[in-house]
Amino acid sequence: MLILQLIINQWDKSQRSPAHIKLRATIPDRYLINFPPAFYAFDQQCIIDQQGDDIQGTRLNYSLDTNGKLLIDRFQIDLDHHILTYLGNKSVVKSEVIGSLNNQWLQCHYNCRYAIYESDYYYWLYEAVTLNAIHLNQLDEHIFLTTQPTIIYEDINDLDASKKSI
């Protein structure tokens, strides 16, 4: 059983102060698997647990391609071999095999920002995403809390220091 936990933290340009940065640093990077919000997907082959923010209401995208590869956010998982690949930002062709999910969990971090158009205005929406992923024979709701990740992968930019305007 594939267990995927995505933790999404979103903020706007007004929340880039040192106090806001410090507050975001206190947000956990792993949680207990609870139903709901967790749910089964793909004929109960996979558990998806989304935590955190979803300001737009449609943040999580996932699909299964014809080759048996699960695409979720910026990640691809080979369901036959349980290999996690980071695909990177769509504007940058960068894919990197992170590792095997068999009986070990991997944690990946990335961040980004994008323009949102709402109420006749554009604004920057900043986002930090953490993916915790493992493949187990049976569900252990505490797996991310009672063990440490085998690999921690990061693709992080200093968005809070960015001074660019729209």
mmCIF file of C-alpha atoms in Angstrom:
data_model
loop_
_atom_site.group_PDB
_atom_site.id
_atom_site.type_symbol
_atom_site.label_atom_id
_atom_site.label_comp_id
_atom_site.label_asym_id
_atom_site.label_seq_id
_atom_site.Cartn_x
_atom_site.Cartn_y
_atom_site.Cartn_z
ATOM 1 C CA MET A 1 0.000 0.000 0.000
ATOM 2 C CA LEU A 2 1.345 3.365 -1.061
ATOM 3 C CA ILE A 3 0.921 6.109 1.569
ATOM 4 C CA LEU A 4 1.313 9.721 0.445
ATOM 5 C CA GLN A 5 1.035 12.684 2.766
ATOM 6 C CA LEU A 6 1.208 16.184 1.270
ATOM 7 C CA ILE A 7 1.554 19.140 3.598
ATOM 8 C CA ILE A 8 0.900 22.472 1.903
ATOM 9 C CA ASN A 9 1.593 25.850 3.478
ATOM 10 C CA GLN A 10 0.436 28.910 1.548
ATOM 11 C CA TRP A 11 0.833 32.608 2.275
ATOM 12 C CA ASP A 12 0.603 35.903 0.435
ATOM 13 C CA LYS A 13 3.081 38.740 0.023
ATOM 14 C CA SER A 14 1.890 40.491 3.194
ATOM 15 C CA GLN A 15 2.967 37.455 5.274
ATOM 16 C CA ARG A 16 6.715 37.563 4.552
ATOM 17 C CA SER A 17 7.848 39.308 7.740
ATOM 18 C CA PRO A 18 10.318 37.668 10.155
ATOM 19 C CA ALA A 19 7.403 36.968 12.532
ATOM 20 C CA HIS A 20 5.479 35.160 9.773
ATOM 21 C CA ILE A 21 8.580 33.195 8.751
ATOM 22 C CA LYS A 22 9.102 32.150 12.373
ATOM 23 C CA LEU A 23 5.452 31.098 12.670
ATOM 24 C CA ARG A 24 5.650 28.975 9.484
ATOM 25 C CA ALA A 25 8.784 27.284 10.837
ATOM 26 C CA THR A 26 6.672 25.835 13.678
ATOM 27 C CA ILE A 27 4.300 23.980 11.328
ATOM 28 C CA PRO A 28 4.917 20.195 11.471
ATOM 29 C CA ASP A 29 6.344 18.358 8.461
ATOM 30 C CA ARG A 30 4.503 15.105 9.283
ATOM 31 C CA TYR A 31 1.177 14.048 10.753
ATOM 32 C CA LEU A 32 -0.749 11.003 11.886
ATOM 33 C CA ILE A 33 -2.749 9.435 9.029
ATOM 34 C CA ASN A 34 -6.432 10.070 9.864
ATOM 35 C CA PHE A 35 -9.520 9.269 7.781
ATOM 36 C CA PRO A 36 -10.689 11.893 6.804
ATOM 37 C CA PRO A 37 -8.884 13.913 5.548
ATOM 38 C CA ALA A 38 -6.954 10.893 4.212
ATOM 39 C CA PHE A 39 -8.689 8.824 1.554
ATOM 40 C CA TYR A 40 -8.094 5.725 -0.551
ATOM 41 C CA ALA A 41 -7.417 6.143 -4.273
ATOM 42 C CA PHE A 42 -6.763 3.937 -7.301
ATOM 43 C CA ASP A 43 -8.695 0.836 -6.216
ATOM 44 C CA GLN A 44 -7.369 1.200 -2.658
ATOM 45 C CA GLN A 45 -3.742 0.849 -3.812
ATOM 46 C CA CYS A 46 -2.933 4.260 -2.391
ATOM 47 C CA ILE A 47 -3.762 6.479 0.576
ATOM 48 C CA ILE A 48 -3.570 10.223 -0.028
ATOM 49 C CA ASP A 49 -3.501 12.532 2.986
ATOM 50 C CA GLN A 50 -3.488 16.271 2.269
ATOM 51 C CA GLN A 51 -2.756 18.548 5.217
ATOM 52 C CA GLY A 52 -2.471 22.311 5.476
ATOM 53 C CA ASP A 53 -3.668 25.039 3.167
ATOM 54 C CA ASP A 54 -5.641 25.016 -0.058
ATOM 55 C CA ILE A 55 -6.664 28.633 -0.580
ATOM 56 C CA GLN A 56 -7.920 28.030 -4.128
ATOM 57 C CA GLY A 57 -9.718 24.789 -3.222
ATOM 58 C CA THR A 58 -8.221 22.735 -6.053
ATOM 59 C CA ARG A 59 -4.580 22.449 -5.056
ATOM 60 C CA LEU A 60 -4.099 18.671 -5.189
ATOM 61 C CA ASN A 61 -3.917 17.094 -8.641
ATOM 62 C CA TYR A 62 -3.211 13.436 -9.197
ATOM 63 C CA SER A 63 -3.633 10.904 -11.985
ATOM 64 C CA LEU A 64 -2.575 7.454 -13.077
ATOM 65 C CA ASP A 65 -1.040 7.203 -16.534
ATOM 66 C CA THR A 66 -1.279 4.210 -18.875
ATOM 67 C CA ASN A 67 2.215 3.003 -17.882
ATOM 68 C CA GLY A 68 1.243 2.487 -14.225
ATOM 69 C CA LYS A 69 2.862 5.684 -13.007
ATOM 70 C CA LEU A 70 1.100 7.861 -10.475
ATOM 71 C CA LEU A 71 1.477 11.599 -11.037
ATOM 72 C CA ILE A 72 0.809 13.703 -7.973
ATOM 73 C CA ASP A 73 1.775 17.352 -7.859
ATOM 74 C CA ARG A 74 5.470 17.516 -8.930
ATOM 75 C CA PHE A 75 6.088 13.821 -8.327
ATOM 76 C CA GLN A 76 5.886 10.579 -10.245
ATOM 77 C CA ILE A 77 5.697 7.192 -8.553
ATOM 78 C CA ASP A 78 6.255 3.941 -10.391
ATOM 79 C CA LEU A 79 3.579 1.724 -8.823
ATOM 80 C CA ASP A 80 5.281 -1.506 -9.967
ATOM 81 C CA HIS A 81 8.698 -0.732 -8.465
ATOM 82 C CA HIS A 82 7.703 1.926 -5.882
ATOM 83 C CA ILE A 83 10.261 4.450 -7.103
ATOM 84 C CA LEU A 84 9.705 8.149 -6.337
ATOM 85 C CA THR A 85 10.826 10.718 -8.922
ATOM 86 C CA TYR A 86 10.743 14.484 -8.486
ATOM 87 C CA LEU A 87 9.678 16.077 -11.763
ATOM 88 C CA GLY A 88 10.419 19.656 -10.752
ATOM 89 C CA ASN A 89 8.688 22.785 -11.914
ATOM 90 C CA LYS A 90 6.859 22.512 -15.247
ATOM 91 C CA SER A 91 8.814 25.498 -16.569
ATOM 92 C CA VAL A 92 12.114 23.730 -15.872
ATOM 93 C CA VAL A 93 12.858 20.321 -17.322
ATOM 94 C CA LYS A 94 14.351 18.711 -14.249
ATOM 95 C CA SER A 95 13.545 15.219 -13.112
ATOM 96 C CA GLU A 96 15.410 13.392 -10.391
ATOM 97 C CA VAL A 97 14.941 9.888 -8.999
ATOM 98 C CA ILE A 98 14.734 10.275 -5.232
ATOM 99 C CA GLY A 99 14.650 6.595 -4.257
ATOM 100 C CA SER A 100 12.704 3.479 -3.405
ATOM 101 C CA LEU A 101 9.629 3.655 -1.164
ATOM 102 C CA ASN A 102 9.723 -0.031 -0.173
ATOM 103 C CA ASN A 103 9.446 -0.160 3.630
ATOM 104 C CA GLN A 104 11.220 3.178 3.997
ATOM 105 C CA TRP A 105 9.838 6.636 3.790
ATOM 106 C CA LEU A 106 11.138 9.572 1.881
ATOM 107 C CA GLN A 107 10.462 13.226 2.546
ATOM 108 C CA CYS A 108 10.607 15.876 -0.175
ATOM 109 C CA HIS A 109 10.362 19.649 0.206
ATOM 110 C CA TYR A 110 9.900 22.290 -2.451
ATOM 111 C CA ASN A 111 8.521 25.788 -2.630
ATOM 112 C CA CYS A 112 7.230 28.111 -5.297
ATOM 113 C CA ARG A 113 5.153 31.191 -5.918
ATOM 114 C CA TYR A 114 2.588 31.973 -8.544
ATOM 115 C CA ALA A 115 0.267 34.771 -9.511
ATOM 116 C CA ILE A 116 -3.389 34.449 -8.527
ATOM 117 C CA TYR A 117 -6.135 36.494 -10.117
ATOM 118 C CA GLU A 118 -9.015 37.077 -7.732
ATOM 119 C CA SER A 119 -11.585 39.883 -7.358
ATOM 120 C CA ASP A 120 -10.070 41.827 -10.275
ATOM 121 C CA TYR A 121 -6.580 41.784 -8.700
ATOM 122 C CA TYR A 122 -3.411 39.750 -9.102
ATOM 123 C CA TYR A 123 -1.382 38.767 -6.075
ATOM 124 C CA TRP A 124 1.507 36.431 -5.303
ATOM 125 C CA LEU A 125 0.646 33.195 -3.567
ATOM 126 C CA TYR A 126 3.682 31.589 -1.965
ATOM 127 C CA GLU A 127 3.751 27.909 -1.166
ATOM 128 C CA ALA A 128 5.914 25.377 0.656
ATOM 129 C CA VAL A 129 5.090 21.720 0.037
ATOM 130 C CA THR A 130 6.262 18.614 1.876
ATOM 131 C CA LEU A 131 5.626 15.112 0.558
ATOM 132 C CA ASN A 132 6.015 12.143 2.892
ATOM 133 C CA ALA A 133 5.824 8.850 0.996
ATOM 134 C CA ILE A 134 6.227 5.142 1.768
ATOM 135 C CA HIS A 135 5.078 1.764 0.462
ATOM 136 C CA LEU A 136 4.071 -0.745 3.185
ATOM 137 C CA ASN A 137 2.327 -4.109 3.172
ATOM 138 C CA GLN A 138 -0.260 -2.779 5.620
ATOM 139 C CA LEU A 139 -1.242 0.620 6.928
ATOM 140 C CA ASP A 140 0.586 2.051 9.927
ATOM 141 C CA GLU A 141 -1.124 5.353 10.771
ATOM 142 C CA HIS A 142 1.857 6.417 12.920
ATOM 143 C CA ILE A 143 4.641 5.612 10.425
ATOM 144 C CA PHE A 144 5.625 9.232 9.775
ATOM 145 C CA LEU A 145 5.608 10.066 13.497
ATOM 146 C CA THR A 146 7.469 7.055 14.894
ATOM 147 C CA THR A 147 10.296 6.730 12.353
ATOM 148 C CA GLN A 148 12.639 9.054 10.508
ATOM 149 C CA PRO A 149 12.819 9.463 6.735
ATOM 150 C CA THR A 150 15.571 7.548 4.945
ATOM 151 C CA ILE A 151 16.057 10.396 2.489
ATOM 152 C CA ILE A 152 15.185 14.096 2.783
ATOM 153 C CA TYR A 153 15.190 15.845 -0.587
ATOM 154 C CA GLU A 154 14.932 19.633 -0.931
ATOM 155 C CA ASP A 155 14.310 21.972 -3.847
ATOM 156 C CA ILE A 156 13.954 25.210 -1.877
ATOM 157 C CA ASN A 157 14.254 28.845 -2.952
ATOM 158 C CA ASP A 158 14.304 31.778 -0.548
ATOM 159 C CA LEU A 159 10.890 33.131 -1.534
ATOM 160 C CA ASP A 160 10.503 35.311 1.540
ATOM 161 C CA ALA A 161 13.585 37.313 0.564
ATOM 162 C CA SER A 162 12.394 37.773 -3.019
ATOM 163 C CA LYS A 163 11.577 41.409 -3.734
ATOM 164 C CA LYS A 164 10.195 41.000 -7.250
ATOM 165 C CA SER A 165 6.811 42.500 -7.991
ATOM 166 C CA ILE A 166 4.147 41.203 -10.330
#
